[in-house]
Amino acid sequence: MTELTPSPALTENIARNRRRWLIGAMAGVAALGGVGLAWRTYPPQSILPTAESGLWQLEFAGLGGGTFSMASLRGQPVLLNFWATWCPPCIEELPLLSRFYREHSTKGWQVLGLAVDQMEPVKQFLAKSPVTFPVALAGVSGVELGRSLGNLSGGLPFTVVLGSDGLIAHRKIGKVSPENLLAWASLK
């Protein structure tokens, strides 16, 4: 019987693949650890922006020129959605948010899409896929605003639900579901 010995090239290839797998696994563990830490240190509601701390004084670039003022939404329940044209889950949830706005705007609900993006891609996207709610441009500063509202990772999409009292009632990192919207609709 002949003993088979792998070639040096095959041995090196196997070793390289093992190193890649090990590095990938370590990166995955580190990422999960970071998510766990972010979850554990999620800021309490008391330190997040409220009506008293300046959220309602913010203004954003409007898509048609001019500005969109958060003050115009004050005193109403608001669904504030951070999204971008390059974010597939963001794009997937926009029809749900449009439907929510159509069905609940008569009950006082406001929806504002804050694009963490550049003006031209947002305009081009909305020309092809319009939404029923207002959209304003937050740009890269939208990431910091999202963080101040509890999105420590800066991930998109990110949704914040504000009660008519101006306090944060809910936060959702990731794509909203019909069940989320149904639960939020009962808030005042």
GROMACS .gro file of C-alpha atoms in nm:
model
  188
    1MET     CA    1   0.000   0.000   0.000
    2THR     CA    2   0.128   0.346  -0.093
    3GLU     CA    3   0.108   0.632   0.152
    4LEU     CA    4  -0.020   0.958   0.004
    5THR     CA    5   0.156   1.274   0.111
    6PRO     CA    6  -0.005   1.609   0.033
    7SER     CA    7   0.200   1.846  -0.175
    8PRO     CA    8   0.357   2.152  -0.008
    9ALA     CA    9   0.123   2.379  -0.207
   10LEU     CA   10  -0.184   2.189  -0.083
   11THR     CA   11  -0.057   2.198   0.276
   12GLU     CA   12   0.001   2.573   0.254
   13ASN     CA   13  -0.345   2.626   0.101
   14ILE     CA   14  -0.510   2.429   0.385
   15ALA     CA   15  -0.315   2.630   0.646
   16ARG     CA   16  -0.411   2.960   0.478
   17ASN     CA   17  -0.781   2.861   0.473
   18ARG     CA   18  -0.766   2.768   0.843
   19ARG     CA   19  -0.610   3.106   0.927
   20ARG     CA   20  -0.880   3.288   0.728
   21TRP     CA   21  -1.156   3.092   0.900
   22LEU     CA   22  -1.002   3.158   1.244
   23ILE     CA   23  -0.966   3.532   1.176
   24GLY     CA   24  -1.325   3.548   1.048
   25ALA     CA   25  -1.454   3.363   1.354
   26MET     CA   26  -1.261   3.597   1.584
   27ALA     CA   27  -1.405   3.901   1.404
   28GLY     CA   28  -1.755   3.757   1.440
   29VAL     CA   29  -1.707   3.699   1.812
   30ALA     CA   30  -1.574   4.054   1.853
   31ALA     CA   31  -1.874   4.197   1.664
   32LEU     CA   32  -2.118   3.999   1.877
   33GLY     CA   33  -1.939   4.119   2.189
   34GLY     CA   34  -1.972   4.478   2.072
   35VAL     CA   35  -2.344   4.433   2.004
   36GLY     CA   36  -2.384   4.280   2.350
   37LEU     CA   37  -2.200   4.570   2.511
   38ALA     CA   38  -2.408   4.822   2.317
   39TRP     CA   39  -2.726   4.643   2.427
   40ARG     CA   40  -2.614   4.640   2.792
   41THR     CA   41  -2.517   5.007   2.788
   42TYR     CA   42  -2.821   5.129   2.591
   43PRO     CA   43  -2.876   5.479   2.730
   44PRO     CA   44  -3.167   5.529   2.967
   45GLN     CA   45  -3.451   5.740   2.834
   46SER     CA   46  -3.377   6.018   3.081
   47ILE     CA   47  -3.051   6.116   2.903
   48LEU     CA   48  -3.187   6.107   2.548
   49PRO     CA   49  -3.310   6.417   2.363
   50THR     CA   50  -3.658   6.529   2.459
   51ALA     CA   51  -3.860   6.840   2.397
   52GLU     CA   52  -3.662   7.012   2.672
   53SER     CA   53  -3.317   6.924   2.535
   54GLY     CA   54  -3.337   7.060   2.185
   55LEU     CA   55  -3.479   6.792   1.955
   56TRP     CA   56  -3.766   7.022   1.859
   57GLN     CA   57  -3.528   7.304   1.765
   58LEU     CA   58  -3.360   7.099   1.492
   59GLU     CA   59  -3.403   7.184   1.125
   60PHE     CA   60  -3.313   6.974   0.824
   61ALA     CA   61  -3.266   7.049   0.456
   62GLY     CA   62  -3.588   6.997   0.264
   63LEU     CA   63  -3.575   6.811  -0.065
   64GLY     CA   64  -3.746   7.094  -0.250
   65GLY     CA   65  -3.526   7.361  -0.096
   66GLY     CA   66  -3.585   7.537   0.231
   67THR     CA   67  -3.584   7.360   0.565
   68PHE     CA   68  -3.798   7.115   0.756
   69SER     CA   69  -3.843   7.211   1.120
   70MET     CA   70  -3.896   6.950   1.391
   71ALA     CA   71  -4.098   7.217   1.575
   72SER     CA   72  -4.376   7.166   1.318
   73LEU     CA   73  -4.428   6.814   1.459
   74ARG     CA   74  -4.426   6.910   1.826
   75GLY     CA   75  -4.726   6.797   2.031
   76GLN     CA   76  -4.810   6.508   1.799
   77PRO     CA   77  -4.705   6.144   1.801
   78VAL     CA   78  -4.411   6.111   1.560
   79LEU     CA   79  -4.246   5.817   1.388
   80LEU     CA   80  -3.895   5.936   1.301
   81ASN     CA   81  -3.725   5.703   1.055
   82PHE     CA   82  -3.353   5.723   0.968
   83TRP     CA   83  -3.282   5.565   0.629
   84ALA     CA   84  -3.057   5.581   0.322
   85THR     CA   85  -3.090   5.496  -0.047
   86TRP     CA   86  -2.798   5.251  -0.023
   87CYS     CA   87  -2.960   5.053   0.262
   88PRO     CA   88  -3.171   4.758   0.134
   89PRO     CA   89  -3.374   4.707   0.456
   90CYS     CA   90  -3.446   5.082   0.461
   91ILE     CA   91  -3.585   5.066   0.109
   92GLU     CA   92  -3.791   4.755   0.192
   93GLU     CA   93  -3.967   4.923   0.486
   94LEU     CA   94  -4.061   5.249   0.310
   95PRO     CA   95  -4.391   5.114   0.167
   96LEU     CA   96  -4.493   5.001   0.519
   97LEU     CA   97  -4.415   5.346   0.657
   98SER     CA   98  -4.610   5.510   0.374
   99ARG     CA   99  -4.912   5.293   0.450
  100PHE     CA  100  -4.884   5.368   0.822
  101TYR     CA  101  -4.879   5.741   0.748
  102ARG     CA  102  -5.177   5.720   0.510
  103GLU     CA  103  -5.381   5.523   0.765
  104HIS     CA  104  -5.285   5.717   1.078
  105SER     CA  105  -5.218   6.078   0.975
  106THR     CA  106  -5.588   6.153   1.025
  107LYS     CA  107  -5.542   6.040   1.386
  108GLY     CA  108  -5.264   6.294   1.439
  109TRP     CA  109  -4.966   6.071   1.359
  110GLN     CA  110  -4.670   6.224   1.181
  111VAL     CA  111  -4.396   6.035   0.999
  112LEU     CA  112  -4.068   6.197   0.905
  113GLY     CA  113  -3.806   6.019   0.698
  114LEU     CA  114  -3.458   6.150   0.774
  115ALA     CA  115  -3.224   6.052   0.494
  116VAL     CA  116  -2.871   5.982   0.614
  117ASP     CA  117  -2.757   6.034   0.258
  118GLN     CA  118  -2.684   6.298  -0.005
  119MET     CA  119  -2.948   6.517  -0.169
  120GLU     CA  120  -2.926   6.395  -0.530
  121PRO     CA  121  -2.950   6.019  -0.463
  122VAL     CA  122  -3.248   6.081  -0.233
  123LYS     CA  123  -3.425   6.298  -0.490
  124GLN     CA  124  -3.361   6.042  -0.766
  125PHE     CA  125  -3.480   5.753  -0.552
  126LEU     CA  126  -3.799   5.929  -0.441
  127ALA     CA  127  -3.875   6.033  -0.800
  128LYS     CA  128  -3.892   5.661  -0.887
  129SER     CA  129  -4.040   5.537  -0.556
  130PRO     CA  130  -4.236   5.818  -0.389
  131VAL     CA  131  -4.354   5.800  -0.029
  132THR     CA  132  -4.659   5.962   0.131
  133PHE     CA  133  -4.475   6.119   0.426
  134PRO     CA  134  -4.229   6.408   0.438
  135VAL     CA  135  -3.860   6.334   0.389
  136ALA     CA  136  -3.577   6.565   0.490
  137LEU     CA  137  -3.202   6.536   0.458
  138ALA     CA  138  -3.002   6.470   0.776
  139GLY     CA  139  -2.681   6.380   0.593
  140VAL     CA  140  -2.396   6.231   0.793
  141SER     CA  141  -2.501   6.432   1.100
  142GLY     CA  142  -2.805   6.204   1.107
  143VAL     CA  143  -2.578   5.928   1.238
  144GLU     CA  144  -2.490   6.139   1.543
  145LEU     CA  145  -2.851   6.238   1.595
  146GLY     CA  146  -2.947   5.870   1.579
  147ARG     CA  147  -2.680   5.790   1.837
  148SER     CA  148  -2.813   6.060   2.067
  149LEU     CA  149  -3.156   5.899   2.036
  150GLY     CA  150  -3.024   5.556   2.136
  151ASN     CA  151  -2.876   5.402   1.821
  152LEU     CA  152  -2.526   5.349   1.957
  153SER     CA  153  -2.414   5.138   1.663
  154GLY     CA  154  -2.525   5.395   1.404
  155GLY     CA  155  -2.698   5.120   1.203
  156LEU     CA  156  -2.979   5.173   0.957
  157PRO     CA  157  -3.270   5.167   0.939
  158PHE     CA  158  -3.342   5.318   1.277
  159THR     CA  159  -3.685   5.427   1.395
  160VAL     CA  160  -3.776   5.636   1.697
  161VAL     CA  161  -4.136   5.675   1.812
  162LEU     CA  162  -4.209   5.992   2.006
  163GLY     CA  163  -4.530   6.035   2.200
  164SER     CA  164  -4.726   6.359   2.177
  165ASP     CA  165  -4.553   6.453   2.506
  166GLY     CA  166  -4.220   6.457   2.317
  167LEU     CA  167  -4.077   6.158   2.505
  168ILE     CA  168  -3.929   5.855   2.336
  169ALA     CA  169  -4.182   5.573   2.353
  170HIS     CA  170  -3.999   5.316   2.138
  171ARG     CA  171  -3.681   5.261   1.939
  172LYS     CA  172  -3.616   5.004   1.669
  173ILE     CA  173  -3.284   4.930   1.505
  174GLY     CA  174  -3.348   4.736   1.186
  175LYS     CA  175  -3.645   4.702   0.957
  176VAL     CA  176  -3.986   4.771   1.111
  177SER     CA  177  -4.256   4.507   1.087
  178PRO     CA  178  -4.632   4.541   1.049
  179GLU     CA  179  -4.656   4.419   1.409
  180ASN     CA  180  -4.431   4.704   1.528
  181LEU     CA  181  -4.646   4.959   1.350
  182LEU     CA  182  -4.966   4.809   1.486
  183ALA     CA  183  -4.832   4.827   1.842
  184TRP     CA  184  -4.712   5.185   1.797
  185ALA     CA  185  -5.040   5.303   1.643
  186SER     CA  186  -5.212   5.280   1.981
  187LEU     CA  187  -4.976   5.537   2.137
  188LYS     CA  188  -5.081   5.895   2.185
   0.00000   0.00000   0.00000
